[in-house]
mmCIF file of C-alpha atoms in Angstrom:
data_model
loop_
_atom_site.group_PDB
_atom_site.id
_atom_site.type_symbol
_atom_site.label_atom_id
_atom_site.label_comp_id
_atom_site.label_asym_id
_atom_site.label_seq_id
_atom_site.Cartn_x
_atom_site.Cartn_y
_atom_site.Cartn_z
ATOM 1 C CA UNK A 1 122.954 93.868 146.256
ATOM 2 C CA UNK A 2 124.568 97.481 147.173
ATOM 3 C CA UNK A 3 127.211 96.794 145.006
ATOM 4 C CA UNK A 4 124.835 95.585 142.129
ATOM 5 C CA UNK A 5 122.337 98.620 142.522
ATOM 6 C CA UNK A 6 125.531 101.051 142.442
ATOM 7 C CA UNK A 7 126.636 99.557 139.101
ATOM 8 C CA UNK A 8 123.114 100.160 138.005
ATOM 9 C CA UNK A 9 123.466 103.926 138.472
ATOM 10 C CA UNK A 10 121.590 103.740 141.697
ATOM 11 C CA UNK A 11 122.266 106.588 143.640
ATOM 12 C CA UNK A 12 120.590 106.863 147.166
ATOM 13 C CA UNK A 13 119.800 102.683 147.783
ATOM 14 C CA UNK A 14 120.611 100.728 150.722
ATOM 15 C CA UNK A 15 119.742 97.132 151.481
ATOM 16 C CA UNK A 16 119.581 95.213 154.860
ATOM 17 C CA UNK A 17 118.214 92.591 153.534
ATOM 18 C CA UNK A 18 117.572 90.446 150.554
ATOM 19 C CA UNK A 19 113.874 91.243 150.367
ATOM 20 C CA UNK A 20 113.385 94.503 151.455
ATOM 21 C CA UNK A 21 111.031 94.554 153.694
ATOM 22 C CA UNK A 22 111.659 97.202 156.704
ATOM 23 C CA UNK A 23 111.075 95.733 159.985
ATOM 24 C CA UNK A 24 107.897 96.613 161.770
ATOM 25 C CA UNK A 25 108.252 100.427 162.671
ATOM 26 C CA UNK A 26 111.870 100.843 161.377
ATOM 27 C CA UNK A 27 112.617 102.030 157.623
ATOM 28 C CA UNK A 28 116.258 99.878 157.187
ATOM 29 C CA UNK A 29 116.203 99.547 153.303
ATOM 30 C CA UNK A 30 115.911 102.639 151.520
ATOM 31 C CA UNK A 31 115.601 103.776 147.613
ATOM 32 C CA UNK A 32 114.184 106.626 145.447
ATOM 33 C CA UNK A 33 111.499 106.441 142.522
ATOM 34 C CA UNK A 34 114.910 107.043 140.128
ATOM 35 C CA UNK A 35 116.976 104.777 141.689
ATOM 36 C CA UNK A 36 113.958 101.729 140.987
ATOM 37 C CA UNK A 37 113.849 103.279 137.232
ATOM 38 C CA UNK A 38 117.471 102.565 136.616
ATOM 39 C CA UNK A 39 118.083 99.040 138.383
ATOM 40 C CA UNK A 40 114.886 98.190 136.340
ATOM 41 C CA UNK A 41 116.515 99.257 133.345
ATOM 42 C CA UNK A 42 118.850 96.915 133.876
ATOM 43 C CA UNK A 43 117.110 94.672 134.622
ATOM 44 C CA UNK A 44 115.089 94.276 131.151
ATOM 45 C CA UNK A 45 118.302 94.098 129.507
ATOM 46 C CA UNK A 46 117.927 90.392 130.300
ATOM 47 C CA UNK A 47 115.834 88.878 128.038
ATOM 48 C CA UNK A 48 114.549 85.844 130.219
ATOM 49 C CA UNK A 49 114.192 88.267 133.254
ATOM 50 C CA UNK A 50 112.319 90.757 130.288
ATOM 51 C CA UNK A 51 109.988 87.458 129.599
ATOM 52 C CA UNK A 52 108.993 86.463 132.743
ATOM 53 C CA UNK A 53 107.887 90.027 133.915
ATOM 54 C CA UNK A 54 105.857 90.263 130.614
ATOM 55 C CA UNK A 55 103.518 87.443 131.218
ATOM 56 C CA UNK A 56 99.580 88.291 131.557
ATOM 57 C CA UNK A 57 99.473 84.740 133.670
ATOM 58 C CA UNK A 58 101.369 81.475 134.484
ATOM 59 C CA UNK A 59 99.764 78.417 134.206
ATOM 60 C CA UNK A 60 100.875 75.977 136.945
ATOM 61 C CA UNK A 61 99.946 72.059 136.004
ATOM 62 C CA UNK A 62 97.911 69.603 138.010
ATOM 63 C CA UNK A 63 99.910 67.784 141.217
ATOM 64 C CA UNK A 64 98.961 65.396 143.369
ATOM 65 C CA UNK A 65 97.810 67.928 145.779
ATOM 66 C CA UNK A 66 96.030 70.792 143.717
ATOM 67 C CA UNK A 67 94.221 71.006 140.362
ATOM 68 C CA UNK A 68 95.355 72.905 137.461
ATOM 69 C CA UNK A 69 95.988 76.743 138.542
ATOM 70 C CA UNK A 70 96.377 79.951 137.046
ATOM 71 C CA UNK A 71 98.039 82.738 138.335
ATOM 72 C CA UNK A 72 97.357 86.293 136.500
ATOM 73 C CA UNK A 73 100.174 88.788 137.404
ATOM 74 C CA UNK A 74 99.547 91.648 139.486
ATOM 75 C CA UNK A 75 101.019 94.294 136.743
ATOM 76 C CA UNK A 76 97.027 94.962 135.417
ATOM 77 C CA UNK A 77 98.673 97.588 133.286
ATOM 78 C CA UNK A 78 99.289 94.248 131.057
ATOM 79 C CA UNK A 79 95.907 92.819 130.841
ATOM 80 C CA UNK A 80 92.968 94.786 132.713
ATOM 81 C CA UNK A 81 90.339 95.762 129.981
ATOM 82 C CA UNK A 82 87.694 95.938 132.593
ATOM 83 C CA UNK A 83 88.849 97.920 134.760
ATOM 84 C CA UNK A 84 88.580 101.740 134.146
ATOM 85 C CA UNK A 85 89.467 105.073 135.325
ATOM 86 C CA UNK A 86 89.180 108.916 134.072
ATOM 87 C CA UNK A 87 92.215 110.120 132.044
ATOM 88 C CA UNK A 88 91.992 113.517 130.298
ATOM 89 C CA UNK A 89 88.854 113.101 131.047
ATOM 90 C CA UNK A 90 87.810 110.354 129.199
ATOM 91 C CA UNK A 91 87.417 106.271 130.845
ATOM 92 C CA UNK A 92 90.218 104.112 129.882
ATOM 93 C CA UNK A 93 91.074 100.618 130.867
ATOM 94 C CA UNK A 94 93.437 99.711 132.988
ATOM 95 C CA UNK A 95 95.399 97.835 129.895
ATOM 96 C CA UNK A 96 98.417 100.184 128.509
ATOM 97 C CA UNK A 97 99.298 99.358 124.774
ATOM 98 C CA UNK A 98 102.871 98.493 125.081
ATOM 99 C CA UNK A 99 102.862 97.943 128.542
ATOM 100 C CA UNK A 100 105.596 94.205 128.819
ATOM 101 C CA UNK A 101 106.419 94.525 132.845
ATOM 102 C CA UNK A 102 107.462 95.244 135.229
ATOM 103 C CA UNK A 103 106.409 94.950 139.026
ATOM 104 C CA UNK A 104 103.839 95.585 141.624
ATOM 105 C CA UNK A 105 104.551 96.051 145.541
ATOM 106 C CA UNK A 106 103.667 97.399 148.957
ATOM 107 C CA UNK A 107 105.072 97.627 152.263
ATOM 108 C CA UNK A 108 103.580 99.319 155.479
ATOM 109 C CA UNK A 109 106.767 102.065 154.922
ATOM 110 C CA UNK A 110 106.565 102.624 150.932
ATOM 111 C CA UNK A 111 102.339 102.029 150.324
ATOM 112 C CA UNK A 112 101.318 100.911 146.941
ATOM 113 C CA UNK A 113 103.942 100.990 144.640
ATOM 114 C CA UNK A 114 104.709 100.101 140.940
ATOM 115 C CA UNK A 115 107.128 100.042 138.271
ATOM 116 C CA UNK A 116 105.783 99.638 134.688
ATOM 117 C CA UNK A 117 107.365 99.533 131.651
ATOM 118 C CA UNK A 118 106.348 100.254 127.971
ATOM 119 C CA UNK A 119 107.407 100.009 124.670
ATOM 120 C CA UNK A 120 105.908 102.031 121.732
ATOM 121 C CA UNK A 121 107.669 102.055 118.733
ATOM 122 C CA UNK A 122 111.368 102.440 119.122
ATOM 123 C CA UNK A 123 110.913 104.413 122.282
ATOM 124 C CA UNK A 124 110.819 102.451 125.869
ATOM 125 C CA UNK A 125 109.471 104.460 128.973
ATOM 126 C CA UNK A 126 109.934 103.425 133.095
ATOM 127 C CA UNK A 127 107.233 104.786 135.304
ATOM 128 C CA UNK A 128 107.964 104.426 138.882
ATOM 129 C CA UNK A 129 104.993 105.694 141.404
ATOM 130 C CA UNK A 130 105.665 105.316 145.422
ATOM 131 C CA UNK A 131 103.083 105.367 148.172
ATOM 132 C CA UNK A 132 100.160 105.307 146.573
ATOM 133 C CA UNK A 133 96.864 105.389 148.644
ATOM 134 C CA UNK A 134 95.656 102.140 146.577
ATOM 135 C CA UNK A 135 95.999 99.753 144.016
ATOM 136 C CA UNK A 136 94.088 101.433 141.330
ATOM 137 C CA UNK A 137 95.112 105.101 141.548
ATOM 138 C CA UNK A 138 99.016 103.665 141.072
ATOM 139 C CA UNK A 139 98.174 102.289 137.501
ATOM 140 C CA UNK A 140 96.136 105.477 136.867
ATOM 141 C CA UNK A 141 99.116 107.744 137.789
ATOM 142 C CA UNK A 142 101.355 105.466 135.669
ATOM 143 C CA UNK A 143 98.953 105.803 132.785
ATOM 144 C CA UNK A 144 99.144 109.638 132.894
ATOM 145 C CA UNK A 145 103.008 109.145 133.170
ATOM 146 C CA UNK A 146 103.345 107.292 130.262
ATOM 147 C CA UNK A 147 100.666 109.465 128.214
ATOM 148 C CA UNK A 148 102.961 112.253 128.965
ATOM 149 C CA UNK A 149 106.253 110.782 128.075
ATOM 150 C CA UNK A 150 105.386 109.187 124.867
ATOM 151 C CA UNK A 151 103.120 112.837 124.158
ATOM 152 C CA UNK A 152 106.471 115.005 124.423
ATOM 153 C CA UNK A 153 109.122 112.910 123.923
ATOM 154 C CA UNK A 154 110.944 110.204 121.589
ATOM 155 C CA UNK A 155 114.387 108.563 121.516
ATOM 156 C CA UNK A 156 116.803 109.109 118.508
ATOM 157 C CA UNK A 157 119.824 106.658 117.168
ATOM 158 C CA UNK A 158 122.532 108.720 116.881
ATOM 159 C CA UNK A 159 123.944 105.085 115.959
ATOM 160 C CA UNK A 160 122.576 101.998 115.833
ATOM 161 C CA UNK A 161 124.588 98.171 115.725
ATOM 162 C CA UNK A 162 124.410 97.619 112.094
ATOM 163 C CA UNK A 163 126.120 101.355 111.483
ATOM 164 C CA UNK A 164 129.732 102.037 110.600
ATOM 165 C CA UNK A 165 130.695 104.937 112.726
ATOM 166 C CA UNK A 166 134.992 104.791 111.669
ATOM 167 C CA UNK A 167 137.995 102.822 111.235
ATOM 168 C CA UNK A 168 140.469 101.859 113.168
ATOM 169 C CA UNK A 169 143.944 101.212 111.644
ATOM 170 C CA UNK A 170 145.868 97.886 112.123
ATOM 171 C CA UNK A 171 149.285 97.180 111.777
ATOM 172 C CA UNK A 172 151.072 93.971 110.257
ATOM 173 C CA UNK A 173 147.476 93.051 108.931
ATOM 174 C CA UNK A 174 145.556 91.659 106.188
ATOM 175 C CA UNK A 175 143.304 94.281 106.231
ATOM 176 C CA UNK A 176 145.017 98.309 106.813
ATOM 177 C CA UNK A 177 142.181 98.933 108.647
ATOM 178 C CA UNK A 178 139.062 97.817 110.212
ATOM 179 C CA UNK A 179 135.142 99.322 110.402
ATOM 180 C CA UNK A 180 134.223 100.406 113.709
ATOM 181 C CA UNK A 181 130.480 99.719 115.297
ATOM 182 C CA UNK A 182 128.765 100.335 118.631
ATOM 183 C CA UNK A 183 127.815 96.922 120.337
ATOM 184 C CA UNK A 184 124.305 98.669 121.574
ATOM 185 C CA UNK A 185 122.501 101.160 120.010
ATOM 186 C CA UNK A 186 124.070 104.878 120.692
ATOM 187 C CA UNK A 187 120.019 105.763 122.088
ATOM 188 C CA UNK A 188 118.788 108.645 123.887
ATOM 189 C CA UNK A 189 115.637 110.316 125.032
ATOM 190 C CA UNK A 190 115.059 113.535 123.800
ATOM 191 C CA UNK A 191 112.328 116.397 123.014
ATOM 192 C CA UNK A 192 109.907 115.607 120.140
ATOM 193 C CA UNK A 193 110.530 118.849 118.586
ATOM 194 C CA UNK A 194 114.470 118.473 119.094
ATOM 195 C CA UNK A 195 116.235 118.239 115.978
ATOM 196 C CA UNK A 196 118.681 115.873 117.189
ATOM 197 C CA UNK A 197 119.926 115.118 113.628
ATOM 198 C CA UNK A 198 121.437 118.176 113.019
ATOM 199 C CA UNK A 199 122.390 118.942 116.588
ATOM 200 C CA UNK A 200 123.945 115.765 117.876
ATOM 201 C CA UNK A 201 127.463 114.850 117.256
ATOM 202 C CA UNK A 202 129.875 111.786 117.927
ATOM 203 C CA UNK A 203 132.880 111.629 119.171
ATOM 204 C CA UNK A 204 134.850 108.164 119.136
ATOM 205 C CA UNK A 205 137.760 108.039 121.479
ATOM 206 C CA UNK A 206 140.077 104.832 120.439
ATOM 207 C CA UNK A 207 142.132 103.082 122.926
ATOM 208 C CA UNK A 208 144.957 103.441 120.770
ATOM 209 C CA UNK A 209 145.586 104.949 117.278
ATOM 210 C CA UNK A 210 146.813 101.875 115.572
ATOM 211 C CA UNK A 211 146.178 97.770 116.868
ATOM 212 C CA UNK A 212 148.348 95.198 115.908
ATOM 213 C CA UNK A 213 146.844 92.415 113.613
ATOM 214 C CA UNK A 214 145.055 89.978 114.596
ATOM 215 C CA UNK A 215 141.795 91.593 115.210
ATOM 216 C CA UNK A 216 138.353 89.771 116.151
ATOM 217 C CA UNK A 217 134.639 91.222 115.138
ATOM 218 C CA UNK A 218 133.577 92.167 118.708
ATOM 219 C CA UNK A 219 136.700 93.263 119.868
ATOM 220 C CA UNK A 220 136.181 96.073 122.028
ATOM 221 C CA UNK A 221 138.317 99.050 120.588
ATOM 222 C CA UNK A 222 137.445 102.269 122.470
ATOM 223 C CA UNK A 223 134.127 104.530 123.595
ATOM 224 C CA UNK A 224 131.185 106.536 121.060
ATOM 225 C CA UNK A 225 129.881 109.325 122.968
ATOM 226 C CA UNK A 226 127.012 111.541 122.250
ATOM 227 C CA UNK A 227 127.024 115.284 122.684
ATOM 228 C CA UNK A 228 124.229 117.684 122.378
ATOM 229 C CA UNK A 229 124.933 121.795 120.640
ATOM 230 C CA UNK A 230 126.190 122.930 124.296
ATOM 231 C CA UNK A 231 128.769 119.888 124.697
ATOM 232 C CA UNK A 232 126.674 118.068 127.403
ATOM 233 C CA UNK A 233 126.788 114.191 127.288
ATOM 234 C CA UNK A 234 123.683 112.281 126.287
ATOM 235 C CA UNK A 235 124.894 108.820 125.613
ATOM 236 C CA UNK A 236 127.932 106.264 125.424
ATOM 237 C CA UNK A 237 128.669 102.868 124.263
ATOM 238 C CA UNK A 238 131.443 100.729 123.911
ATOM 239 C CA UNK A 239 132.995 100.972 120.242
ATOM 240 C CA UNK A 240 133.751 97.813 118.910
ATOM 241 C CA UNK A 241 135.138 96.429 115.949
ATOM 242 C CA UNK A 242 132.366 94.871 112.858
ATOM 243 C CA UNK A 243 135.322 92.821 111.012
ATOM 244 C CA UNK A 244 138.297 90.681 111.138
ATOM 245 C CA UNK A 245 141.727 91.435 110.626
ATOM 246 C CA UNK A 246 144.162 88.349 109.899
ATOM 247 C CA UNK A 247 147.978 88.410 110.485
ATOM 248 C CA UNK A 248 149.197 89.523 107.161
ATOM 249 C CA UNK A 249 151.805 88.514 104.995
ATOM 250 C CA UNK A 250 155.177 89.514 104.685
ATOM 251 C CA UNK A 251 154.316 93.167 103.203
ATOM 252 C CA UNK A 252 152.476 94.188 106.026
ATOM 253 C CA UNK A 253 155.222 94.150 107.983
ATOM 254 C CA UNK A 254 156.736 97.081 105.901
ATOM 255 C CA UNK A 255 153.422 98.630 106.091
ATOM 256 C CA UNK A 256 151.423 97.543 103.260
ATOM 257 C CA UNK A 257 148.395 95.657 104.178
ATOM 258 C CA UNK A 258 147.615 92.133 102.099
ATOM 259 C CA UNK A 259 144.152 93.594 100.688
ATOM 260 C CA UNK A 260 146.958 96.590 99.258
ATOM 261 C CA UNK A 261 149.324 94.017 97.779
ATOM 262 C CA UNK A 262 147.826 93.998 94.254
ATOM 263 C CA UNK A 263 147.469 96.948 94.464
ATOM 264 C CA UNK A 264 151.213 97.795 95.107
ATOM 265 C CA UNK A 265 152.527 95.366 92.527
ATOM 266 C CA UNK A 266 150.492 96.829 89.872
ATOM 267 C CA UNK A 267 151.686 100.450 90.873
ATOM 268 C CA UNK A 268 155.265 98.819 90.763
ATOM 269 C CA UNK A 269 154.763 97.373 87.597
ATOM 270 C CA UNK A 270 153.116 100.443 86.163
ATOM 271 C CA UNK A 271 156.359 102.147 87.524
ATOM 272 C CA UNK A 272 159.092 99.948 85.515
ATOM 273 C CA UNK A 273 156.932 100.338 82.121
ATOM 274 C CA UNK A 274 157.089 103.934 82.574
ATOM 275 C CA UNK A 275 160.810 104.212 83.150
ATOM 276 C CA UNK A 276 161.761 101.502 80.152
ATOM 277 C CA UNK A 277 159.391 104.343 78.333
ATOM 278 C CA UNK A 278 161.229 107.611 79.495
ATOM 279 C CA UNK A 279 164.329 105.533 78.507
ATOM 280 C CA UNK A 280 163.682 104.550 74.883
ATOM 281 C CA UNK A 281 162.059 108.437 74.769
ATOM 282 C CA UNK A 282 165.177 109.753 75.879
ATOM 283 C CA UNK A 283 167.351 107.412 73.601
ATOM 284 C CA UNK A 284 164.712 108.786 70.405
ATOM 285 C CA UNK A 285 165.498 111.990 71.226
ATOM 286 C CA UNK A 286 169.210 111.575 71.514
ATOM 287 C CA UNK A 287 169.522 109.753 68.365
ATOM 288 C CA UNK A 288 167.464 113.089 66.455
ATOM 289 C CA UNK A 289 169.570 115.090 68.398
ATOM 290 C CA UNK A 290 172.952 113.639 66.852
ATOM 291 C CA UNK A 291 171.117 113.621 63.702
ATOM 292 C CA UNK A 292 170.484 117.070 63.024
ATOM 293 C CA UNK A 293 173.854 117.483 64.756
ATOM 294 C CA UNK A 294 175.660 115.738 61.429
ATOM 295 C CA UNK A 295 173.140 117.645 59.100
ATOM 296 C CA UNK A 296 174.697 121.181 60.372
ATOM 297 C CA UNK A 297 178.310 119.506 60.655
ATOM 298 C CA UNK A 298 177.191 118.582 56.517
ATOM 299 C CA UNK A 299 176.230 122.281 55.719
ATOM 300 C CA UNK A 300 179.139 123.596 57.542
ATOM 301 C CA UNK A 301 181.400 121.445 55.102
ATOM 302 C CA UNK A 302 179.807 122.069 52.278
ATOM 303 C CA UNK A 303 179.924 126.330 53.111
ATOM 304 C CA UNK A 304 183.825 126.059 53.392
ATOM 305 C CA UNK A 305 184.612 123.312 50.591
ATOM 306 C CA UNK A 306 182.151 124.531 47.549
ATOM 307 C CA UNK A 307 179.310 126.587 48.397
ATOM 308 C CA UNK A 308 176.418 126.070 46.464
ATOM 309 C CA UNK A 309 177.703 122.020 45.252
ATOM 310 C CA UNK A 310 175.562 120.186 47.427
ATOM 311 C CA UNK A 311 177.466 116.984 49.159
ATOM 312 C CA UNK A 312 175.890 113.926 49.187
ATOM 313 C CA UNK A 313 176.032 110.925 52.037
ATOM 314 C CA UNK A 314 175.635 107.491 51.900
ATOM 315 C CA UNK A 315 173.129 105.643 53.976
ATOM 316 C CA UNK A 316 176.096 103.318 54.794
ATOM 317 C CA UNK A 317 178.415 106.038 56.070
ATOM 318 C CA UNK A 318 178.030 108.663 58.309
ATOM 319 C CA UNK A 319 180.756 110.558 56.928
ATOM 320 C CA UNK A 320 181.183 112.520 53.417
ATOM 321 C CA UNK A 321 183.155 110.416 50.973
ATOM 322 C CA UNK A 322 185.273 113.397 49.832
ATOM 323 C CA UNK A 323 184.150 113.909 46.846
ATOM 324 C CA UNK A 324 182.677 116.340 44.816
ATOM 325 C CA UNK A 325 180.589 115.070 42.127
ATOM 326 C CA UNK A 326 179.652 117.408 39.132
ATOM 327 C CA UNK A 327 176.148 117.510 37.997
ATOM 328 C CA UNK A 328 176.900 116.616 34.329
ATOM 329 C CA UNK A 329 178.774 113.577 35.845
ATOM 330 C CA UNK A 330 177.355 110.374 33.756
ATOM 331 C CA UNK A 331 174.420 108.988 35.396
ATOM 332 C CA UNK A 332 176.019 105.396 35.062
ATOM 333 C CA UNK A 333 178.577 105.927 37.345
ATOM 334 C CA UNK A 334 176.488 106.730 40.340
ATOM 335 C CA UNK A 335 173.124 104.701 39.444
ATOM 336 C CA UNK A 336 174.200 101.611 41.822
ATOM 337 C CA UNK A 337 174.892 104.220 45.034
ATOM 338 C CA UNK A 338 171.485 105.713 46.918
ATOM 339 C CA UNK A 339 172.200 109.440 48.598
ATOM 340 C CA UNK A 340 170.640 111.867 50.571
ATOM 341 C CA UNK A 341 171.129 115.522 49.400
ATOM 342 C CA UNK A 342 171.511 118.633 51.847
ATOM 343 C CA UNK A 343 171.535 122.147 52.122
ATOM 344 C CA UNK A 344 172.160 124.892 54.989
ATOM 345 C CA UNK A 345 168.105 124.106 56.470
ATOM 346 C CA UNK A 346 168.682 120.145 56.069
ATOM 347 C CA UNK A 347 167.572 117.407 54.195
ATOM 348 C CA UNK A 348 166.664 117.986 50.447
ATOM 349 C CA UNK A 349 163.845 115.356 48.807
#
């Protein structure tokens, strides 16, 4: 039970005994008004111990020995609209709206005591009150409690379980990387006139930078923690991951996830049309390039053999024939041969 109260965040509890109650005249088992808070806490984080300390009444059926009973529970925070006492100045019933638990006591060392817990909204408030003189004035203290806490104050996600908060980056996977969740809303308490939206930040601190495939949604990956403007912690939860990552294929294992393999061969693809382009470009511009090569080599000829006779080429030969034909030439002779003419700038139509 030390142990278990310690885990809790109990700071200043001791127990003797499982049901701590101090022996007459001795105070053995000790604990603080916080320290009930937090192991309460706790506590409702289980729903069927969160049920049965939300019950107005248990029913018990008929035996052999007893009729049909009915037990109402001694939290009257829960169901009391009869009972009244002066808050603010005005009568109110016993009955808290949200009030779901938690627990009554006494003992001759502690007086009356209770622990009550409420719900409004998203926000859930613990009142703890010690050594009370009696029964009534406890709930009455708790109600002005509660009236204070849900009057001033109000809890804020900075991230709640359905959120993705990063990624985390797998190797040899299906996936290259994987979104990143809390497993518990990242929740805290705060002023109502704190603007925690613009003065709350997150910081995610991975267990390692990279995880090796496979992966598991719910695989706890690393810590979220909340900081306020002056760096002071107001919340943590384990960071988990929201997906699953397969073993990939034989890609991954050079670093390119299976989700990236289309991807890759289309970029690869892409990549060999481009080149066969640039080739045939570069083979277009070489063939122009020898062609206005032979068209100067032509005018060069034609400057040192005859200027102003123009030289003709065949489309079947890339050289000159050698021969000079005369424009008065008969137009028989050369009807059955197709030429290109040239002068010093080129081609002539």
């Amino acid at each position: 039970m030390n142990d278990r109260a310690i885990a809790c965040g109990a700071k200043d509890t001791k127990y003797t005994n499982p049901n701590g109650l101090n022996p007459s005249g001795k105070v053995n088992n000790r604990t603080t008004a916080y320290d009930i808070a937090v192991v309460a806490a706790s506590a409702m984080n289980n729903p069927e111990f969160a049920r049965i300390v939300g019950m107005d009444y248990l029913r018990i059926p008929a035996t052999n020995k007893y009729k049909e009973r009915k037990h109402r529970s001694s939290n009257r925070c829960a169901w009391d609209t009869k009972t009244k006492v002066e808050i603010d100045g005005k009568k109110v019933p016993l009955k808290y709206d949200g009030c779901i638990g938690v627990k009554t006591g006494y003992s001759s060392t502690a007086g009356d005591c209770y622990c009550g817990y409420a719900k409004r909204g998203r926000t859930s408030l613990i009142v703890v009150v010690l050594n009370a003189s009696h029964e009534v004035p406890k709930f009455r203290d708790a109600i002005n409690l509660w009236n204070y806490g849900f009057n001033n104050y109000k809890t804020y996600y900075a991230a709640r379980v359905s959120d993705v908060i990063g990624q985390q980056k797998v190797k040899h996977g299906s996936l290259r990387e994987v979104d990143l969740g809390v497993n518990k809303n990242l929740a805290m308490t705060v002023a109502k006139d704190y603007k925690a939206a613009d003065n709350v930040t997150v910081e995610i601190n991975l267990d390692q930078e990279k995880i090796e495939a496979p992966v598991r949604q719910g695989d706890l990956l690393g810590e979220a923690i909340a900081y306020d403007e002056n760096g002071r912690e107001l919340a943590r939860q384990e960071v988990i991951s929201l997906e699953d990552a397969e073993e990939g294929e034989i890609l991954s294992h050079i670093g390119i996830a299976d989700e990236d393999a289309p991807i890759f061969f289309i970029a690869l693809g892409t990549l060999a049309l481009i080149m066969i382009l640039l080739k045939l470009r570069g083979k277009k511009r070489q063939h122009r390039k020898n062609r206005r090569a032979r068209n100067q080599r032509a005018v060069r000829r034609r400057d040192r053999d005859g200027e102003g006779e123009p030289i003709y080429f065949s489309e079947r030969n890339d050289e000159p024939s050698g021969e000079v034909i005369s424009g008065e030439q008969n137009a028989e002779d050369t009807a059955e041969v197709e030429v290109e003419k040239y002068n010093r700038h080129g081609r002539v139509e």
